[in-house]
Amino acid sequence: MAIQNIRVLVVDDSAVVREVLSRELGRQSGIEVVGTAPDPYIARDKILQLNPDVMTLDVEMPRMDGITFLRKIMQHHPVRTIMLSSLTPKGGEMAMDALDAGAIDVLCKPGAAYTVGDIIPILAMQIRAAAGANFGKARSLDLPRPAQPVAPAPKALLQTTNRILAIGASTGGTRAIEDVLMAFPANCPPTLITQHMPAGFTQSFALRLDRICRMEVREAVHGDSVIPGVALIAPGNHHMVLRRSGARYLVELHQGERIHFQRPAVDELFGSVAEYAGKNAVGVILTGMGSDGAAGLLKMRQAGAHTIAQDEKTSVVWGMPGEAVKREAATEILPLPSIAARALELCVENVPARMERP
């Protein structure tokens, strides 16, 4: 029996973008572009007519913006959607709104910053991941979200925590990371986060988390100290790694080769945490496409760190955590609502009062 291609609808007001995406995606194995639309009104009719598996949707369009259209379509005829946004501050904010509205992932449109050659392999991966995504978890808001921190007493956390918490995620990860961080107290463990996301979008993501979470959340800057009460997010188009300077932890950013087509890559972060923090770290791999992070999480576990993988039931895409489980990189497999409490418990459990010197 032949495997059916993933049917894709491309929605963009630019005729050039529609033509390029249709042509290049049509060359990707297992993907068939069944139609295009220049605006949401025509897209609505095409969705009903063609019943696509996945839709790529431009954020900024005339007559009706992509966010408004996405909210409407998710109410009446849900479609797995990947949003394409311009690389601007406004585009980054709208990308976050798109994820809130039910988009499975966001990607930067081809242009001056990202060429078609950069975008198409990643977009093809996202389309394949979206087609197999746990769509209910991508769209629903029914997972428990603690109103109060599920943490040990703040005083004890401040006095004893030297462990670093490293988190990696991709597809569906923005919501999963938000759920974890919102359960943390203001004096959370030093936290490093790599989420697959383009440059510009990570800044908007960090600003949004900083507004709604108790701790400080910001996009990392080269040389930032890794300290309690602060969560650092790897900037798009930069790998983030952990380093030590005497008794101080800090982060460094670099633009080395993409890993698993990604920059930032979770493997790069986890590998550095394994090397420089070892048993004084906790690793968490959340929902995401592909296998990025599995090898790094295994290094962390082998270095003595406690490692957690999100379970399949609560993951939008069980690619990254599933691969970590397959490689026996995870000490524990937990549902998303249990991860924050367990990570905090591990970060204050049997931690030496002073950081060991290298």
CSV table of C-alpha atoms in Angstrom, one decimal:
chain,number,residue,atom,x,y,z
A,1,MET,CA,0.0,0.0,0.0
A,2,ALA,CA,1.5,3.4,-1.0
A,3,ILE,CA,2.1,5.9,1.7
A,4,GLN,CA,-0.1,9.0,1.1
A,5,ASN,CA,1.7,12.3,0.8
A,6,ILE,CA,1.1,15.1,3.3
A,7,ARG,CA,-1.3,17.5,1.6
A,8,VAL,CA,-0.2,21.1,2.1
A,9,LEU,CA,-2.1,24.4,1.5
A,10,VAL,CA,0.2,27.5,1.2
A,11,VAL,CA,-1.4,30.8,2.2
A,12,ASP,CA,0.5,34.0,1.5
A,13,ASP,CA,-0.3,37.4,-0.1
A,14,SER,CA,2.9,37.4,-2.0
A,15,ALA,CA,2.7,35.6,-5.4
A,16,VAL,CA,6.5,35.1,-5.3
A,17,VAL,CA,6.4,33.4,-1.9
A,18,ARG,CA,3.5,31.2,-3.0
A,19,GLU,CA,5.3,30.2,-6.1
A,20,VAL,CA,8.6,29.5,-4.4
A,21,LEU,CA,7.1,27.6,-1.5
A,22,SER,CA,4.9,25.5,-3.8
A,23,ARG,CA,7.8,24.6,-6.1
A,24,GLU,CA,10.4,23.8,-3.4
A,25,LEU,CA,8.0,22.0,-1.0
A,26,GLY,CA,6.8,20.0,-4.0
A,27,ARG,CA,10.4,18.6,-4.3
A,28,GLN,CA,10.4,17.3,-0.8
A,29,SER,CA,9.8,13.7,-0.2
A,30,GLY,CA,6.3,12.9,1.1
A,31,ILE,CA,4.9,16.4,0.7
A,32,GLU,CA,2.3,17.5,-1.9
A,33,VAL,CA,1.2,21.1,-2.3
A,34,VAL,CA,-2.4,20.8,-3.2
A,35,GLY,CA,-3.3,24.5,-3.4
A,36,THR,CA,-2.4,28.1,-2.6
A,37,ALA,CA,-4.4,31.1,-1.5
A,38,PRO,CA,-3.5,34.9,-1.5
A,39,ASP,CA,-5.7,35.8,1.5
A,40,PRO,CA,-7.8,34.2,4.3
A,41,TYR,CA,-11.1,34.4,2.4
A,42,ILE,CA,-9.8,32.3,-0.5
A,43,ALA,CA,-8.0,30.1,2.0
A,44,ARG,CA,-11.2,29.3,3.9
A,45,ASP,CA,-12.8,28.1,0.7
A,46,LYS,CA,-9.7,26.0,-0.2
A,47,ILE,CA,-9.6,24.4,3.2
A,48,LEU,CA,-13.2,23.2,2.8
A,49,GLN,CA,-12.6,22.1,-0.8
A,50,LEU,CA,-9.2,20.5,-0.4
A,51,ASN,CA,-9.1,19.4,3.2
A,52,PRO,CA,-5.3,19.8,3.6
A,53,ASP,CA,-3.3,18.0,6.3
A,54,VAL,CA,-1.2,21.1,7.0
A,55,MET,CA,-1.4,24.8,6.2
A,56,THR,CA,1.4,27.3,6.0
A,57,LEU,CA,0.0,30.7,6.9
A,58,ASP,CA,1.5,34.2,6.5
A,59,VAL,CA,1.0,36.3,9.6
A,60,GLU,CA,0.7,39.7,8.0
A,61,MET,CA,-1.8,39.8,5.2
A,62,PRO,CA,-4.4,42.3,3.8
A,63,ARG,CA,-8.2,42.1,4.4
A,64,MET,CA,-7.7,39.8,7.4
A,65,ASP,CA,-4.4,39.2,9.3
A,66,GLY,CA,-3.2,35.6,9.8
A,67,ILE,CA,-3.8,35.5,13.6
A,68,THR,CA,-7.5,36.5,13.3
A,69,PHE,CA,-8.0,33.9,10.5
A,70,LEU,CA,-6.2,31.2,12.5
A,71,ARG,CA,-8.5,31.8,15.5
A,72,LYS,CA,-11.6,31.6,13.3
A,73,ILE,CA,-10.4,28.5,11.5
A,74,MET,CA,-9.5,26.7,14.7
A,75,GLN,CA,-13.0,27.2,16.0
A,76,HIS,CA,-14.8,25.9,12.9
A,77,HIS,CA,-12.5,23.7,10.8
A,78,PRO,CA,-9.1,23.1,12.7
A,79,VAL,CA,-6.1,22.6,10.5
A,80,ARG,CA,-2.5,21.9,11.6
A,81,THR,CA,-0.9,25.2,10.9
A,82,ILE,CA,2.7,26.5,10.6
A,83,MET,CA,2.9,30.3,10.7
A,84,LEU,CA,5.4,32.2,8.5
A,85,SER,CA,6.4,35.6,9.9
A,86,SER,CA,8.7,38.4,8.9
A,87,LEU,CA,11.9,38.9,10.9
A,88,THR,CA,10.8,42.1,12.7
A,89,PRO,CA,9.9,43.0,16.3
A,90,LYS,CA,6.2,43.1,15.2
A,91,GLY,CA,6.6,39.8,13.4
A,92,GLY,CA,8.1,38.2,16.6
A,93,GLU,CA,5.2,39.4,18.7
A,94,MET,CA,2.6,38.2,16.2
A,95,ALA,CA,4.4,34.8,16.0
A,96,MET,CA,3.8,34.4,19.8
A,97,ASP,CA,0.2,35.3,19.3
A,98,ALA,CA,0.0,32.7,16.5
A,99,LEU,CA,1.2,30.0,18.9
A,100,ASP,CA,-1.4,31.1,21.4
A,101,ALA,CA,-4.0,30.9,18.7
A,102,GLY,CA,-3.2,27.2,18.0
A,103,ALA,CA,-0.3,27.2,15.5
A,104,ILE,CA,1.9,24.2,15.9
A,105,ASP,CA,5.1,26.1,15.0
A,106,VAL,CA,6.4,29.3,13.6
A,107,LEU,CA,9.1,30.0,11.0
A,108,CYS,CA,10.7,33.1,9.5
A,109,LYS,CA,9.7,33.9,5.9
A,110,PRO,CA,12.4,33.7,3.2
A,111,GLY,CA,14.1,37.0,2.7
A,112,ALA,CA,17.3,38.9,3.3
A,113,ALA,CA,18.0,37.2,6.6
A,114,TYR,CA,17.0,33.6,5.7
A,115,THR,CA,17.3,32.3,2.2
A,116,VAL,CA,15.0,29.7,0.6
A,117,GLY,CA,17.8,27.2,1.0
A,118,ASP,CA,17.8,27.9,4.7
A,119,ILE,CA,14.1,27.7,5.2
A,120,ILE,CA,12.8,24.8,3.0
A,121,PRO,CA,14.6,21.9,4.8
A,122,ILE,CA,13.4,23.2,8.2
A,123,LEU,CA,9.9,23.9,6.9
A,124,ALA,CA,9.7,20.4,5.4
A,125,MET,CA,10.6,18.9,8.8
A,126,GLN,CA,8.0,21.1,10.5
A,127,ILE,CA,5.3,20.0,8.0
A,128,ARG,CA,6.1,16.3,8.7
A,129,ALA,CA,6.1,16.9,12.4
A,130,ALA,CA,2.9,18.8,12.2
A,131,ALA,CA,1.2,16.1,10.2
A,132,GLY,CA,1.9,13.6,13.0
A,133,ALA,CA,1.4,16.0,15.9
A,134,ASN,CA,-0.9,15.4,18.9
A,135,PHE,CA,-3.2,18.1,17.6
A,136,GLY,CA,-5.4,18.1,20.7
A,137,LYS,CA,-2.5,19.0,22.9
A,138,ALA,CA,-1.3,21.7,20.4
A,139,ARG,CA,-4.7,23.4,20.5
A,140,SER,CA,-6.1,22.7,24.0
A,141,LEU,CA,-5.6,24.6,27.2
A,142,ASP,CA,-6.8,21.8,29.4
A,143,LEU,CA,-3.5,20.8,31.0
A,144,PRO,CA,-3.4,21.7,34.7
A,145,ARG,CA,-1.6,25.0,35.3
A,146,PRO,CA,-0.7,25.6,38.9
A,147,ALA,CA,-1.7,29.0,40.3
A,148,GLN,CA,1.0,28.9,43.0
A,149,PRO,CA,4.6,27.8,42.8
A,150,VAL,CA,5.0,24.0,43.4
A,151,ALA,CA,8.3,24.6,45.0
A,152,PRO,CA,10.2,24.0,48.3
A,153,ALA,CA,10.4,27.0,50.7
A,154,PRO,CA,12.0,29.9,48.9
A,155,LYS,CA,14.6,30.4,51.7
A,156,ALA,CA,15.9,26.9,51.4
A,157,LEU,CA,16.0,27.1,47.6
A,158,LEU,CA,18.2,30.3,47.8
A,159,GLN,CA,20.5,28.9,50.4
A,160,THR,CA,21.2,25.5,48.8
A,161,THR,CA,20.8,25.6,45.1
A,162,ASN,CA,23.9,25.3,42.9
A,163,ARG,CA,22.3,22.9,40.4
A,164,ILE,CA,21.7,24.2,37.0
A,165,LEU,CA,18.4,23.4,35.2
A,166,ALA,CA,18.8,22.9,31.4
A,167,ILE,CA,15.7,22.7,29.2
A,168,GLY,CA,15.4,21.9,25.5
A,169,ALA,CA,12.3,21.9,23.3
A,170,SER,CA,11.1,22.4,19.7
A,171,THR,CA,7.6,21.9,18.3
A,172,GLY,CA,5.0,22.7,21.0
A,173,GLY,CA,7.8,23.8,23.3
A,174,THR,CA,6.8,27.4,23.8
A,175,ARG,CA,3.6,26.3,25.6
A,176,ALA,CA,5.4,23.6,27.5
A,177,ILE,CA,8.2,25.9,28.6
A,178,GLU,CA,5.6,28.5,29.7
A,179,ASP,CA,3.8,25.8,31.8
A,180,VAL,CA,7.0,24.8,33.5
A,181,LEU,CA,8.3,28.3,34.2
A,182,MET,CA,4.9,29.6,35.5
A,183,ALA,CA,5.1,27.0,38.2
A,184,PHE,CA,8.5,28.2,39.4
A,185,PRO,CA,9.0,30.7,42.3
A,186,ALA,CA,10.9,34.0,41.8
A,187,ASN,CA,14.1,32.5,43.2
A,188,CYS,CA,14.1,29.5,40.8
A,189,PRO,CA,17.2,27.5,40.0
A,190,PRO,CA,19.6,28.9,37.5
A,191,THR,CA,17.8,28.0,34.2
A,192,LEU,CA,19.1,27.7,30.7
A,193,ILE,CA,16.6,27.1,27.8
A,194,THR,CA,17.1,26.2,24.2
A,195,GLN,CA,13.9,26.4,22.1
A,196,HIS,CA,14.1,26.0,18.3
A,197,MET,CA,13.0,29.4,17.1
A,198,PRO,CA,14.4,32.0,14.7
A,199,ALA,CA,16.2,35.1,15.6
A,200,GLY,CA,13.9,37.9,16.8
A,201,PHE,CA,11.2,35.5,17.8
A,202,THR,CA,13.2,34.3,20.8
A,203,GLN,CA,13.4,37.9,22.1
A,204,SER,CA,9.6,38.2,21.9
A,205,PHE,CA,9.3,34.8,23.6
A,206,ALA,CA,11.6,35.9,26.4
A,207,LEU,CA,9.7,39.2,26.9
A,208,ARG,CA,6.4,37.4,27.1
A,209,LEU,CA,7.6,34.9,29.6
A,210,ASP,CA,9.2,37.7,31.7
A,211,ARG,CA,5.8,39.4,31.9
A,212,ILE,CA,3.9,36.3,33.1
A,213,CYS,CA,6.5,34.4,35.3
A,214,ARG,CA,7.8,35.2,38.7
A,215,MET,CA,11.5,34.9,37.9
A,216,GLU,CA,13.4,37.1,35.5
A,217,VAL,CA,13.4,35.7,32.0
A,218,ARG,CA,15.5,37.2,29.2
A,219,GLU,CA,17.2,36.4,26.0
A,220,ALA,CA,20.8,35.4,26.8
A,221,VAL,CA,23.7,37.7,26.1
A,222,HIS,CA,27.3,36.5,25.6
A,223,GLY,CA,29.0,36.3,29.1
A,224,ASP,CA,25.8,36.4,31.1
A,225,SER,CA,26.1,34.9,34.6
A,226,VAL,CA,24.1,31.8,35.4
A,227,ILE,CA,22.4,32.6,38.7
A,228,PRO,CA,19.3,31.7,40.7
A,229,GLY,CA,16.2,33.7,39.9
A,230,VAL,CA,17.0,34.0,36.2
A,231,ALA,CA,16.1,32.0,33.1
A,232,LEU,CA,18.2,32.6,30.0
A,233,ILE,CA,16.9,31.7,26.6
A,234,ALA,CA,19.2,31.0,23.7
A,235,PRO,CA,18.8,33.7,21.0
A,236,GLY,CA,17.7,32.5,17.6
A,237,ASN,CA,20.6,31.8,15.2
A,238,HIS,CA,23.0,31.4,18.1
A,239,HIS,CA,24.1,28.3,20.0
A,240,MET,CA,24.2,28.8,23.8
A,241,VAL,CA,26.7,26.8,25.9
A,242,LEU,CA,27.6,26.7,29.5
A,243,ARG,CA,31.1,27.6,30.7
A,244,ARG,CA,32.9,28.0,34.1
A,245,SER,CA,35.1,30.9,35.2
A,246,GLY,CA,36.5,29.9,38.6
A,247,ALA,CA,33.5,29.4,40.9
A,248,ARG,CA,31.2,31.2,38.5
A,249,TYR,CA,29.0,29.8,35.7
A,250,LEU,CA,28.4,31.8,32.6
A,251,VAL,CA,27.0,31.3,29.1
A,252,GLU,CA,28.7,31.9,25.8
A,253,LEU,CA,27.0,32.3,22.4
A,254,HIS,CA,28.4,31.3,19.1
A,255,GLN,CA,27.3,30.8,15.5
A,256,GLY,CA,28.9,27.4,14.7
A,257,GLU,CA,27.4,25.0,12.2
A,258,ARG,CA,23.8,24.1,12.5
A,259,ILE,CA,23.1,20.8,14.4
A,260,HIS,CA,20.1,18.8,13.2
A,261,PHE,CA,19.4,21.8,11.0
A,262,GLN,CA,19.0,24.0,14.1
A,263,ARG,CA,20.8,27.0,15.6
A,264,PRO,CA,20.3,27.1,18.5
A,265,ALA,CA,20.6,23.4,19.1
A,266,VAL,CA,19.7,21.6,22.3
A,267,ASP,CA,22.5,19.1,21.9
A,268,GLU,CA,25.0,22.0,22.1
A,269,LEU,CA,23.5,23.2,25.4
A,270,PHE,CA,23.1,19.8,27.0
A,271,GLY,CA,26.6,18.7,26.0
A,272,SER,CA,28.2,21.8,27.6
A,273,VAL,CA,26.1,21.4,30.7
A,274,ALA,CA,27.3,17.7,31.0
A,275,GLU,CA,30.9,18.9,30.6
A,276,TYR,CA,30.9,21.9,33.0
A,277,ALA,CA,28.2,21.1,35.5
A,278,GLY,CA,28.1,17.3,35.5
A,279,LYS,CA,26.1,16.0,38.5
A,280,ASN,CA,25.3,19.5,39.5
A,281,ALA,CA,22.7,19.8,36.8
A,282,VAL,CA,19.2,18.6,35.9
A,283,GLY,CA,18.2,18.1,32.3
A,284,VAL,CA,14.7,18.3,30.8
A,285,ILE,CA,13.8,17.5,27.2
A,286,LEU,CA,10.3,18.6,26.2
A,287,THR,CA,8.1,18.1,23.1
A,288,GLY,CA,9.7,18.6,19.8
A,289,MET,CA,10.4,17.3,16.3
A,290,GLY,CA,13.5,15.3,15.4
A,291,SER,CA,16.2,14.0,17.7
A,292,ASP,CA,18.0,17.1,18.8
A,293,GLY,CA,18.9,16.9,22.5
A,294,ALA,CA,18.8,13.2,22.8
A,295,ALA,CA,22.6,12.8,22.5
A,296,GLY,CA,23.2,15.7,24.8
A,297,LEU,CA,20.8,14.5,27.4
A,298,LEU,CA,22.6,11.1,27.4
A,299,LYS,CA,25.9,12.9,28.0
A,300,MET,CA,24.3,14.7,31.0
A,301,ARG,CA,23.0,11.4,32.4
A,302,GLN,CA,26.4,9.8,31.9
A,303,ALA,CA,28.0,12.7,33.7
A,304,GLY,CA,25.8,12.2,36.8
A,305,ALA,CA,22.9,14.6,36.1
A,306,HIS,CA,19.3,13.6,36.7
A,307,THR,CA,17.4,13.8,33.4
A,308,ILE,CA,13.7,14.0,32.6
A,309,ALA,CA,11.8,13.4,29.3
A,310,GLN,CA,8.3,14.6,28.7
A,311,ASP,CA,5.9,11.7,28.1
A,312,GLU,CA,4.2,10.9,24.8
A,313,LYS,CA,0.7,11.6,26.0
A,314,THR,CA,1.3,15.3,26.9
A,315,SER,CA,3.8,16.0,24.0
A,316,VAL,CA,2.6,17.7,20.8
A,317,VAL,CA,5.4,15.9,19.0
A,318,TRP,CA,7.2,13.0,20.8
A,319,GLY,CA,10.3,13.2,18.6
A,320,MET,CA,13.0,14.7,20.8
A,321,PRO,CA,11.8,13.2,24.1
A,322,GLY,CA,11.0,9.9,22.4
A,323,GLU,CA,14.5,9.6,20.9
A,324,ALA,CA,15.9,10.4,24.4
A,325,VAL,CA,13.9,7.6,25.9
A,326,LYS,CA,15.0,5.2,23.1
A,327,ARG,CA,18.6,6.0,23.9
A,328,GLU,CA,18.1,5.5,27.6
A,329,ALA,CA,19.1,9.2,28.2
A,330,ALA,CA,16.2,9.9,30.5
A,331,THR,CA,16.3,9.0,34.2
A,332,GLU,CA,12.5,9.6,34.4
A,333,ILE,CA,9.6,10.0,31.9
A,334,LEU,CA,7.0,12.4,33.2
A,335,PRO,CA,3.8,14.2,32.0
A,336,LEU,CA,4.2,17.9,31.5
A,337,PRO,CA,2.1,18.9,34.6
A,338,SER,CA,4.6,17.0,36.9
A,339,ILE,CA,7.9,18.2,35.4
A,340,ALA,CA,8.2,21.6,37.2
A,341,ALA,CA,7.7,20.2,40.7
A,342,ARG,CA,10.1,17.3,40.1
A,343,ALA,CA,12.8,19.6,38.5
A,344,LEU,CA,12.6,21.9,41.5
A,345,GLU,CA,12.8,19.0,44.0
A,346,LEU,CA,15.9,17.7,42.2
A,347,CYS,CA,17.6,21.1,42.2
A,348,VAL,CA,17.5,21.4,46.0
A,349,GLU,CA,18.1,17.7,46.8
A,350,ASN,CA,21.5,16.8,48.2
A,351,VAL,CA,23.3,19.7,46.6
A,352,PRO,CA,26.7,20.6,48.1
A,353,ALA,CA,26.8,24.0,49.8
A,354,ARG,CA,29.7,25.1,47.6
A,355,MET,CA,30.3,24.6,44.0
A,356,GLU,CA,33.1,22.1,43.3
A,357,ARG,CA,36.0,23.7,41.5
A,358,PRO,CA,37.2,22.2,38.2
